């Protein structure tokens, strides 16, 4: 950013906020920082960086906010917060770190969002680009904060995974290629409605040079003459699935690319993720053999439909990253075996109708646990055998008691984890440890 702004106030001092403070100071800006938590992450580091007199923890200092030239809002802070809104009324500009990245980046970047699958697609797209000999840095909502990526002067291209929270404060992003993978009810505890959430997601396309869309969806219908992907047969240079006597193929137009049984991702959602990544990186692929090898070697992310154990013909799958109804529905629909479903935690809002329909078709047993277990029990108990567990440990034990040869035990909580765990990673790690302990017990 140009050094023509006198005062930045960074609100929220987690991973993103800390990266913003460091970046702005390196640009010789005056920076103040605040957080509503009494002892937030990076507290001591930021005090040393900006000086104790320029730090406010335990509350939002309204005077600092209203006197700021620019507020840089961390994704975890709602822009509708009263103190932020009052500063906006005083004419203060509110940005996110993604806006600063977009302003200062000198290299092209791909932007990916969606309710589900964005981490998988961002990671796979990164691997495909690397297979083409490109120096790629990926981050934002996934991995490194966006501003940390700018430290690498040798980079050829960036890959950004963006959440609705990040897009909500981003006005100037202009990616070379953008995609909205899907939109289902998520974060309605923060966004006012599904329509508002949809509009925020779709804003990623506003200044994009090229648009990639999921075919035959509300997203895809919003545009003409764009690159699309879907599970049906593709037209022209779009991406989809073709079938012939030799099997089922990922295809670009009428050209077969890769047999669908050669990928490590599970189910329909796995196929869609591969198609999205290929469509997203299409303009940068010079060597298709290398690109397709990267796609076939990609085995997915931890805690995203990850096979933990397959013993006695019983599969145990960790989909702890499935924190909303859409993700869990996709996971269920991607498994072609009888399912014992473990779900629960903190429901983030939205209808359970799609979950009920998926459960009715593919799930033989549901085990609910966590803060909102009663909500899920009442929604599902009339359609499938549903049991209540007191903990994730108890849920795994119940699943072990009910599982038979040919079954899949699926942890896909459809909920946030914060009632019992620090994050979905901790929840997934606990599940995996419990499954392996269960294996040892069964083996005795």
Tab-separated table of C-alpha atoms in Angstrom:
chain	number	residue	atom	x	y	z
A	1	UNK	CA	0.000	0.000	0.000
A	2	UNK	CA	1.163	3.558	-0.653
A	3	UNK	CA	2.426	5.459	2.358
A	4	UNK	CA	-0.296	8.118	2.100
A	5	UNK	CA	-2.457	6.820	4.958
A	6	UNK	CA	-1.453	7.837	8.450
A	7	UNK	CA	-3.250	5.452	10.731
A	8	UNK	CA	-4.213	1.779	10.405
A	9	UNK	CA	-6.143	-0.012	13.135
A	10	UNK	CA	-5.964	-3.797	12.890
A	11	UNK	CA	-8.939	-5.458	14.577
A	12	UNK	CA	-8.381	-9.061	15.631
A	13	UNK	CA	-4.892	-10.364	16.389
A	14	UNK	CA	-5.111	-14.018	15.398
A	15	UNK	CA	-3.095	-15.510	12.554
A	16	UNK	CA	-4.475	-13.128	9.942
A	17	UNK	CA	-4.353	-10.021	12.131
A	18	UNK	CA	-0.777	-10.718	13.141
A	19	UNK	CA	0.247	-11.070	9.500
A	20	UNK	CA	-1.413	-7.731	8.713
A	21	UNK	CA	0.428	-5.961	11.532
A	22	UNK	CA	3.776	-7.340	10.356
A	23	UNK	CA	3.084	-6.470	6.725
A	24	UNK	CA	1.953	-2.905	7.379
A	25	UNK	CA	4.895	-2.200	9.664
A	26	UNK	CA	7.253	-3.459	6.954
A	27	UNK	CA	5.664	-0.856	4.673
A	28	UNK	CA	6.467	1.832	7.278
A	29	UNK	CA	2.858	2.507	8.222
A	30	UNK	CA	1.634	3.573	11.649
A	31	UNK	CA	-0.285	0.643	13.131
A	32	UNK	CA	-2.505	0.154	16.165
A	33	UNK	CA	-4.061	-3.190	17.113
A	34	UNK	CA	-7.022	-4.303	19.174
A	35	UNK	CA	-8.882	-7.455	20.108
A	36	UNK	CA	-11.975	-8.042	22.225
A	37	UNK	CA	-10.204	-10.887	24.042
A	38	UNK	CA	-8.226	-10.092	27.173
A	39	UNK	CA	-5.351	-12.344	26.133
A	40	UNK	CA	-5.598	-12.903	22.374
A	41	UNK	CA	-3.172	-14.887	20.232
A	42	UNK	CA	0.110	-13.124	19.456
A	43	UNK	CA	-0.490	-10.573	22.227
A	44	UNK	CA	3.119	-10.234	23.390
A	45	UNK	CA	4.518	-10.264	19.851
A	46	UNK	CA	2.206	-7.439	18.742
A	47	UNK	CA	2.929	-5.363	21.852
A	48	UNK	CA	6.630	-5.499	20.975
A	49	UNK	CA	5.931	-4.664	17.341
A	50	UNK	CA	3.668	-1.631	17.734
A	51	UNK	CA	4.304	-0.595	21.338
A	52	UNK	CA	2.084	-1.189	24.367
A	53	UNK	CA	0.511	2.239	23.997
A	54	UNK	CA	-0.839	1.251	20.567
A	55	UNK	CA	-2.509	-1.977	21.716
A	56	UNK	CA	-5.979	-2.387	23.212
A	57	UNK	CA	-7.030	-5.828	24.423
A	58	UNK	CA	-10.277	-6.815	26.134
A	59	UNK	CA	-12.495	-4.392	24.227
A	60	UNK	CA	-12.862	-2.420	21.009
A	61	UNK	CA	-11.662	1.153	21.541
A	62	UNK	CA	-14.279	3.244	19.789
A	63	UNK	CA	-12.151	6.381	19.702
A	64	UNK	CA	-9.300	4.590	17.953
A	65	UNK	CA	-11.714	3.084	15.448
A	66	UNK	CA	-13.469	6.361	14.660
A	67	UNK	CA	-10.163	8.237	14.315
A	68	UNK	CA	-8.597	5.635	12.027
A	69	UNK	CA	-7.915	6.232	8.360
A	70	UNK	CA	-8.337	2.524	7.657
A	71	UNK	CA	-9.589	-0.381	9.741
A	72	UNK	CA	-8.223	-3.769	8.692
A	73	UNK	CA	-10.761	-6.292	9.907
A	74	UNK	CA	-9.782	-9.897	10.568
A	75	UNK	CA	-12.149	-12.503	9.070
A	76	UNK	CA	-13.358	-13.641	12.490
A	77	UNK	CA	-14.729	-10.171	13.314
A	78	UNK	CA	-18.220	-9.439	11.999
A	79	UNK	CA	-18.373	-6.191	10.032
A	80	UNK	CA	-21.825	-5.655	11.590
A	81	UNK	CA	-20.224	-5.269	15.037
A	82	UNK	CA	-21.599	-2.070	16.581
A	83	UNK	CA	-18.216	-0.365	17.033
A	84	UNK	CA	-17.202	-1.102	13.438
A	85	UNK	CA	-20.495	0.204	12.080
A	86	UNK	CA	-20.127	3.429	14.054
A	87	UNK	CA	-16.638	3.933	12.618
A	88	UNK	CA	-18.015	3.385	9.112
A	89	UNK	CA	-20.582	6.116	9.791
A	90	UNK	CA	-17.652	8.396	10.641
A	91	UNK	CA	-16.264	7.728	7.167
A	92	UNK	CA	-13.583	5.221	8.093
A	93	UNK	CA	-12.617	2.760	5.350
A	94	UNK	CA	-12.845	-0.914	6.314
A	95	UNK	CA	-10.685	-3.462	4.488
A	96	UNK	CA	-9.686	-7.072	4.862
A	97	UNK	CA	-6.213	-8.451	4.302
A	98	UNK	CA	-7.334	-9.796	0.907
A	99	UNK	CA	-7.920	-6.253	-0.355
A	100	UNK	CA	-4.390	-5.305	0.657
A	101	UNK	CA	-3.067	-8.425	-1.068
A	102	UNK	CA	-4.999	-7.613	-4.248
A	103	UNK	CA	-3.664	-4.058	-4.276
A	104	UNK	CA	-0.026	-5.020	-3.734
A	105	UNK	CA	0.301	-8.312	-5.624
A	106	UNK	CA	2.354	-8.076	-8.806
A	107	UNK	CA	1.594	-11.614	-9.982
A	108	UNK	CA	-1.594	-13.374	-11.171
A	109	UNK	CA	-3.737	-15.261	-8.701
A	110	UNK	CA	-6.542	-17.800	-8.774
A	111	UNK	CA	-9.429	-17.358	-6.321
A	112	UNK	CA	-11.564	-20.215	-5.033
A	113	UNK	CA	-14.605	-20.171	-2.790
A	114	UNK	CA	-17.612	-22.353	-2.039
A	115	UNK	CA	-19.431	-23.863	0.897
A	116	UNK	CA	-17.609	-27.165	0.445
A	117	UNK	CA	-14.524	-28.476	-1.322
A	118	UNK	CA	-12.563	-25.233	-1.605
A	119	UNK	CA	-9.551	-26.466	0.373
A	120	UNK	CA	-9.383	-29.640	-1.695
A	121	UNK	CA	-9.675	-27.776	-5.000
A	122	UNK	CA	-7.158	-25.123	-3.952
A	123	UNK	CA	-4.631	-27.776	-2.944
A	124	UNK	CA	-5.152	-29.867	-6.075
A	125	UNK	CA	-4.970	-26.785	-8.310
A	126	UNK	CA	-1.667	-25.916	-6.631
A	127	UNK	CA	-0.289	-29.386	-7.370
A	128	UNK	CA	-1.388	-29.177	-11.011
A	129	UNK	CA	0.277	-25.779	-11.425
A	130	UNK	CA	3.466	-27.093	-9.831
A	131	UNK	CA	3.440	-29.972	-12.326
A	132	UNK	CA	3.772	-27.328	-15.053
A	133	UNK	CA	7.009	-26.018	-13.577
A	134	UNK	CA	5.429	-22.956	-11.984
A	135	UNK	CA	6.488	-21.511	-8.639
A	136	UNK	CA	3.168	-21.488	-6.771
A	137	UNK	CA	2.209	-20.145	-3.333
A	138	UNK	CA	-1.176	-21.009	-1.857
A	139	UNK	CA	-2.906	-19.523	1.150
A	140	UNK	CA	-5.493	-17.092	2.583
A	141	UNK	CA	-8.208	-19.215	4.234
A	142	UNK	CA	-5.988	-22.259	3.704
A	143	UNK	CA	-2.485	-22.372	5.181
A	144	UNK	CA	-0.479	-19.154	5.092
A	145	UNK	CA	-2.230	-15.782	5.479
A	146	UNK	CA	-2.446	-14.014	2.126
A	147	UNK	CA	-0.028	-11.201	2.988
A	148	UNK	CA	2.694	-13.675	3.991
A	149	UNK	CA	2.645	-14.988	0.420
A	150	UNK	CA	3.919	-11.665	-0.882
A	151	UNK	CA	7.293	-12.271	0.789
A	152	UNK	CA	8.310	-14.594	-2.077
A	153	UNK	CA	9.507	-12.448	-4.973
A	154	UNK	CA	10.173	-15.503	-7.161
A	155	UNK	CA	6.551	-16.666	-7.236
A	156	UNK	CA	4.839	-17.136	-10.609
A	157	UNK	CA	1.236	-17.441	-9.457
A	158	UNK	CA	-0.823	-17.497	-6.260
A	159	UNK	CA	-3.762	-19.709	-5.314
A	160	UNK	CA	-6.179	-18.178	-2.800
A	161	UNK	CA	-8.870	-20.064	-0.948
A	162	UNK	CA	-11.389	-17.466	0.234
A	163	UNK	CA	-14.143	-17.759	2.822
A	164	UNK	CA	-17.322	-15.727	2.894
A	165	UNK	CA	-15.867	-13.853	5.878
A	166	UNK	CA	-12.894	-12.763	3.759
A	167	UNK	CA	-15.004	-11.872	0.733
A	168	UNK	CA	-17.341	-9.801	2.903
A	169	UNK	CA	-14.619	-7.164	3.371
A	170	UNK	CA	-13.007	-7.506	-0.072
A	171	UNK	CA	-13.933	-4.938	-2.700
A	172	UNK	CA	-11.009	-4.842	-5.106
A	173	UNK	CA	-9.920	-8.424	-5.703
A	174	UNK	CA	-9.398	-9.098	-9.404
A	175	UNK	CA	-8.284	-12.715	-9.864
A	176	UNK	CA	-7.137	-14.054	-13.203
A	177	UNK	CA	-9.476	-17.019	-12.672
A	178	UNK	CA	-12.272	-17.337	-10.096
A	179	UNK	CA	-14.632	-20.133	-9.141
A	180	UNK	CA	-17.562	-20.591	-6.789
A	181	UNK	CA	-17.734	-24.347	-6.359
A	182	UNK	CA	-21.149	-24.525	-4.697
A	183	UNK	CA	-23.360	-22.674	-2.234
A	184	UNK	CA	-25.326	-24.356	0.527
A	185	UNK	CA	-26.540	-23.111	3.885
A	186	UNK	CA	-23.533	-22.272	6.022
A	187	UNK	CA	-22.516	-19.558	8.483
A	188	UNK	CA	-26.116	-18.403	8.787
A	189	UNK	CA	-25.282	-17.696	12.411
A	190	UNK	CA	-23.302	-14.731	11.010
A	191	UNK	CA	-24.835	-13.890	7.639
A	192	UNK	CA	-28.387	-12.561	7.651
A	193	UNK	CA	-29.781	-14.983	5.065
A	194	UNK	CA	-28.863	-17.557	2.446
A	195	UNK	CA	-29.393	-14.871	-0.218
A	196	UNK	CA	-26.849	-12.596	1.433
A	197	UNK	CA	-24.395	-15.490	1.793
A	198	UNK	CA	-24.877	-16.308	-1.902
A	199	UNK	CA	-24.247	-12.698	-2.959
A	200	UNK	CA	-21.046	-12.564	-0.891
A	201	UNK	CA	-19.764	-15.753	-2.502
A	202	UNK	CA	-20.648	-14.546	-6.006
A	203	UNK	CA	-18.729	-11.297	-5.501
A	204	UNK	CA	-15.545	-13.251	-6.240
A	205	UNK	CA	-16.515	-13.022	-9.934
A	206	UNK	CA	-17.015	-9.233	-10.026
A	207	UNK	CA	-13.553	-8.329	-11.333
A	208	UNK	CA	-12.337	-11.752	-12.429
A	209	UNK	CA	-10.684	-12.025	-15.834
A	210	UNK	CA	-11.972	-15.576	-16.359
A	211	UNK	CA	-14.873	-17.273	-14.630
A	212	UNK	CA	-15.240	-20.994	-13.911
A	213	UNK	CA	-18.711	-22.151	-12.850
A	214	UNK	CA	-20.416	-25.390	-11.819
A	215	UNK	CA	-22.732	-26.332	-14.664
A	216	UNK	CA	-26.505	-26.683	-14.212
A	217	UNK	CA	-26.561	-24.746	-10.938
A	218	UNK	CA	-27.799	-21.341	-9.856
A	219	UNK	CA	-24.176	-20.226	-10.003
A	220	UNK	CA	-23.687	-21.466	-13.557
A	221	UNK	CA	-26.940	-19.978	-14.795
A	222	UNK	CA	-25.788	-16.498	-13.786
A	223	UNK	CA	-23.242	-16.316	-16.636
A	224	UNK	CA	-22.869	-17.031	-20.324
A	225	UNK	CA	-19.679	-17.821	-22.268
A	226	UNK	CA	-17.701	-19.068	-19.284
A	227	UNK	CA	-15.823	-22.289	-18.561
A	228	UNK	CA	-17.995	-24.825	-16.773
A	229	UNK	CA	-17.607	-28.183	-15.066
A	230	UNK	CA	-20.093	-30.876	-14.089
A	231	UNK	CA	-20.761	-34.599	-13.937
A	232	UNK	CA	-22.548	-34.667	-17.285
A	233	UNK	CA	-21.022	-34.742	-20.774
A	234	UNK	CA	-19.240	-31.444	-21.509
A	235	UNK	CA	-19.645	-29.258	-24.579
A	236	UNK	CA	-16.809	-27.484	-26.422
A	237	UNK	CA	-13.859	-26.862	-24.083
A	238	UNK	CA	-15.777	-27.376	-20.845
A	239	UNK	CA	-15.071	-30.151	-18.343
A	240	UNK	CA	-17.228	-33.132	-17.450
A	241	UNK	CA	-17.655	-36.899	-17.583
A	242	UNK	CA	-17.813	-39.125	-20.659
A	243	UNK	CA	-18.570	-42.840	-20.718
A	244	UNK	CA	-17.630	-45.384	-23.359
A	245	UNK	CA	-16.900	-49.086	-23.587
A	246	UNK	CA	-13.579	-48.566	-21.790
A	247	UNK	CA	-15.107	-46.913	-18.722
A	248	UNK	CA	-15.883	-43.503	-17.241
A	249	UNK	CA	-13.579	-40.599	-18.050
A	250	UNK	CA	-12.843	-37.065	-17.008
A	251	UNK	CA	-13.093	-35.123	-20.238
A	252	UNK	CA	-12.462	-31.722	-21.789
A	253	UNK	CA	-15.023	-31.338	-24.529
A	254	UNK	CA	-15.022	-34.607	-26.483
A	255	UNK	CA	-11.494	-35.587	-25.396
A	256	UNK	CA	-10.960	-38.203	-22.680
A	257	UNK	CA	-8.393	-37.117	-20.104
A	258	UNK	CA	-8.255	-39.542	-17.178
A	259	UNK	CA	-10.254	-42.572	-16.078
A	260	UNK	CA	-12.303	-41.680	-13.016
A	261	UNK	CA	-11.156	-44.774	-11.129
A	262	UNK	CA	-7.577	-43.463	-11.223
A	263	UNK	CA	-8.131	-40.721	-8.636
A	264	UNK	CA	-7.777	-40.962	-4.875
A	265	UNK	CA	-10.789	-38.774	-4.018
A	266	UNK	CA	-14.062	-40.405	-2.980
A	267	UNK	CA	-17.500	-40.194	-4.596
A	268	UNK	CA	-19.234	-37.602	-6.721
A	269	UNK	CA	-17.805	-34.726	-4.718
A	270	UNK	CA	-14.296	-36.049	-5.413
A	271	UNK	CA	-14.986	-36.134	-9.147
A	272	UNK	CA	-16.383	-32.598	-9.073
A	273	UNK	CA	-13.316	-31.372	-7.199
A	274	UNK	CA	-10.995	-32.847	-9.836
A	275	UNK	CA	-13.042	-31.296	-12.642
A	276	UNK	CA	-13.064	-27.901	-10.907
A	277	UNK	CA	-9.291	-27.961	-10.408
A	278	UNK	CA	-8.677	-28.873	-14.045
A	279	UNK	CA	-11.031	-26.145	-15.263
A	280	UNK	CA	-9.447	-23.605	-12.932
A	281	UNK	CA	-5.908	-24.322	-14.135
A	282	UNK	CA	-6.747	-25.013	-17.795
A	283	UNK	CA	-5.141	-21.829	-19.146
A	284	UNK	CA	-1.835	-22.696	-17.447
A	285	UNK	CA	-1.582	-26.346	-18.491
A	286	UNK	CA	1.026	-26.894	-21.207
A	287	UNK	CA	1.765	-30.547	-20.456
A	288	UNK	CA	-1.450	-32.482	-19.912
A	289	UNK	CA	0.317	-35.738	-19.043
A	290	UNK	CA	2.003	-34.083	-16.066
A	291	UNK	CA	-1.193	-32.319	-15.014
A	292	UNK	CA	-3.218	-35.534	-15.068
A	293	UNK	CA	-0.513	-37.396	-13.195
A	294	UNK	CA	-0.706	-34.735	-10.469
A	295	UNK	CA	-4.488	-35.190	-10.332
A	296	UNK	CA	-4.229	-38.975	-10.115
A	297	UNK	CA	-1.581	-38.852	-7.368
A	298	UNK	CA	-3.550	-36.431	-5.193
A	299	UNK	CA	-5.068	-38.364	-2.291
A	300	UNK	CA	-7.025	-35.560	-0.654
A	301	UNK	CA	-6.755	-33.558	2.559
A	302	UNK	CA	-6.640	-34.722	6.133
A	303	UNK	CA	-10.104	-34.906	7.705
A	304	UNK	CA	-11.870	-34.602	4.340
A	305	UNK	CA	-13.374	-38.034	3.556
A	306	UNK	CA	-10.086	-39.570	4.709
A	307	UNK	CA	-10.005	-43.344	5.038
A	308	UNK	CA	-8.675	-44.080	8.524
A	309	UNK	CA	-9.103	-47.844	8.686
A	310	UNK	CA	-10.489	-50.658	6.561
A	311	UNK	CA	-10.627	-53.833	8.630
A	312	UNK	CA	-12.970	-56.814	8.441
A	313	UNK	CA	-14.559	-55.053	5.453
A	314	UNK	CA	-15.640	-52.160	7.692
A	315	UNK	CA	-14.430	-48.726	6.567
A	316	UNK	CA	-13.884	-45.862	9.010
A	317	UNK	CA	-13.847	-42.453	7.303
A	318	UNK	CA	-12.870	-39.125	8.864
A	319	UNK	CA	-14.768	-36.174	7.374
A	320	UNK	CA	-14.375	-33.892	10.374
A	321	UNK	CA	-13.958	-30.989	7.935
A	322	UNK	CA	-17.631	-31.477	7.071
A	323	UNK	CA	-18.876	-28.645	9.268
A	324	UNK	CA	-22.150	-27.871	7.487
A	325	UNK	CA	-25.166	-29.697	6.097
A	326	UNK	CA	-23.997	-29.449	2.487
A	327	UNK	CA	-20.643	-31.062	3.250
A	328	UNK	CA	-22.189	-33.939	5.162
A	329	UNK	CA	-24.817	-34.492	2.476
A	330	UNK	CA	-22.083	-34.637	-0.175
A	331	UNK	CA	-20.073	-37.109	1.913
A	332	UNK	CA	-23.088	-39.373	2.381
A	333	UNK	CA	-23.960	-39.270	-1.320
A	334	UNK	CA	-20.389	-40.147	-2.259
A	335	UNK	CA	-20.404	-43.507	-0.441
A	336	UNK	CA	-21.992	-46.544	-2.038
A	337	UNK	CA	-22.074	-48.733	1.080
A	338	UNK	CA	-24.423	-48.816	4.104
A	339	UNK	CA	-23.399	-45.936	6.375
A	340	UNK	CA	-23.248	-45.495	10.121
A	341	UNK	CA	-23.170	-41.710	10.456
A	342	UNK	CA	-21.651	-39.836	13.394
A	343	UNK	CA	-22.689	-36.207	13.580
A	344	UNK	CA	-23.118	-33.371	16.019
A	345	UNK	CA	-21.524	-30.326	17.588
A	346	UNK	CA	-22.677	-26.731	17.132
A	347	UNK	CA	-25.176	-26.343	14.278
A	348	UNK	CA	-24.333	-23.262	12.199
A	349	UNK	CA	-27.880	-22.634	11.034
A	350	UNK	CA	-29.999	-23.616	8.063
A	351	UNK	CA	-32.511	-26.277	7.141
A	352	UNK	CA	-31.926	-29.982	7.758
A	353	UNK	CA	-34.146	-31.029	4.840
A	354	UNK	CA	-31.279	-32.036	2.523
A	355	UNK	CA	-29.613	-33.990	5.311
A	356	UNK	CA	-32.831	-35.873	6.043
A	357	UNK	CA	-33.200	-36.827	2.379
A	358	UNK	CA	-29.595	-38.034	2.154
A	359	UNK	CA	-29.920	-40.040	5.372
A	360	UNK	CA	-33.168	-41.673	4.197
A	361	UNK	CA	-31.443	-42.929	1.067
A	362	UNK	CA	-28.014	-44.074	2.247
A	363	UNK	CA	-27.689	-44.285	6.040
A	364	UNK	CA	-28.635	-47.309	8.161
A	365	UNK	CA	-27.743	-45.839	11.578
A	366	UNK	CA	-27.132	-42.343	12.961
A	367	UNK	CA	-25.260	-41.583	16.180
A	368	UNK	CA	-25.577	-38.004	17.424
A	369	UNK	CA	-23.456	-36.247	20.037
A	370	UNK	CA	-22.467	-32.752	21.124
A	371	UNK	CA	-24.287	-29.533	21.939
A	372	UNK	CA	-27.021	-29.808	19.294
A	373	UNK	CA	-27.541	-33.577	19.398
A	374	UNK	CA	-31.201	-33.143	20.348
A	375	UNK	CA	-31.859	-31.078	17.196
A	376	UNK	CA	-30.461	-33.816	14.969
A	377	UNK	CA	-32.086	-36.641	16.924
A	378	UNK	CA	-35.527	-35.073	16.533
A	379	UNK	CA	-34.973	-34.459	12.805
A	380	UNK	CA	-33.718	-37.961	11.962
A	381	UNK	CA	-35.143	-40.419	14.451
A	382	UNK	CA	-38.394	-40.950	12.484
A	383	UNK	CA	-36.457	-42.037	9.373
A	384	UNK	CA	-33.484	-44.050	10.627
A	385	UNK	CA	-32.297	-45.771	13.795
A	386	UNK	CA	-30.781	-42.904	15.783
A	387	UNK	CA	-28.776	-43.160	18.993
A	388	UNK	CA	-27.525	-40.481	21.379
A	389	UNK	CA	-23.896	-40.541	22.531
A	390	UNK	CA	-22.460	-38.589	25.435
A	391	UNK	CA	-19.139	-37.941	23.696
A	392	UNK	CA	-17.225	-38.702	20.515
A	393	UNK	CA	-15.573	-41.593	22.347
A	394	UNK	CA	-19.014	-43.011	23.172
A	395	UNK	CA	-20.142	-42.453	19.567
A	396	UNK	CA	-17.201	-44.479	18.214
A	397	UNK	CA	-17.955	-47.274	20.679
A	398	UNK	CA	-21.616	-47.375	19.599
A	399	UNK	CA	-20.580	-47.369	15.943
A	400	UNK	CA	-18.272	-50.320	16.558
A	401	UNK	CA	-21.117	-52.232	18.182
A	402	UNK	CA	-23.465	-51.638	15.218
A	403	UNK	CA	-21.029	-51.981	12.304
A	404	UNK	CA	-21.123	-55.113	10.177
A	405	UNK	CA	-19.105	-56.323	7.190
A	406	UNK	CA	-19.690	-54.076	4.208
A	407	UNK	CA	-20.537	-51.007	6.313
A	408	UNK	CA	-18.854	-47.609	6.374
A	409	UNK	CA	-18.603	-45.639	9.614
A	410	UNK	CA	-18.553	-41.973	8.615
A	411	UNK	CA	-17.678	-39.092	10.912
A	412	UNK	CA	-19.186	-36.112	9.089
A	413	UNK	CA	-20.491	-33.868	11.864
A	414	UNK	CA	-22.410	-31.200	9.860
A	415	UNK	CA	-21.461	-28.905	12.743
A	416	UNK	CA	-18.729	-26.713	14.127
A	417	UNK	CA	-16.518	-28.390	16.708
A	418	UNK	CA	-16.155	-25.676	19.340
A	419	UNK	CA	-18.442	-27.244	21.938
A	420	UNK	CA	-15.932	-30.051	22.517
A	421	UNK	CA	-12.768	-29.327	20.484
A	422	UNK	CA	-10.516	-26.435	19.525
A	423	UNK	CA	-11.196	-26.988	15.815
A	424	UNK	CA	-12.176	-29.621	13.277
A	425	UNK	CA	-8.570	-30.867	13.088
A	426	UNK	CA	-8.525	-31.722	16.787
A	427	UNK	CA	-11.902	-33.447	16.406
A	428	UNK	CA	-10.654	-35.473	13.442
A	429	UNK	CA	-7.429	-36.417	15.213
A	430	UNK	CA	-9.419	-37.581	18.228
A	431	UNK	CA	-11.680	-39.672	15.996
A	432	UNK	CA	-8.710	-41.282	14.300
A	433	UNK	CA	-7.075	-42.081	17.631
A	434	UNK	CA	-10.311	-43.595	18.942
A	435	UNK	CA	-10.721	-45.712	15.818
A	436	UNK	CA	-7.203	-47.090	16.152
A	437	UNK	CA	-7.774	-47.776	19.840
A	438	UNK	CA	-10.961	-49.570	18.900
A	439	UNK	CA	-8.962	-51.671	16.432
A	440	UNK	CA	-6.588	-52.688	19.216
A	441	UNK	CA	-9.500	-53.653	21.457
A	442	UNK	CA	-11.123	-55.660	18.682
A	443	UNK	CA	-7.826	-57.370	17.988
A	444	UNK	CA	-7.337	-58.585	21.600
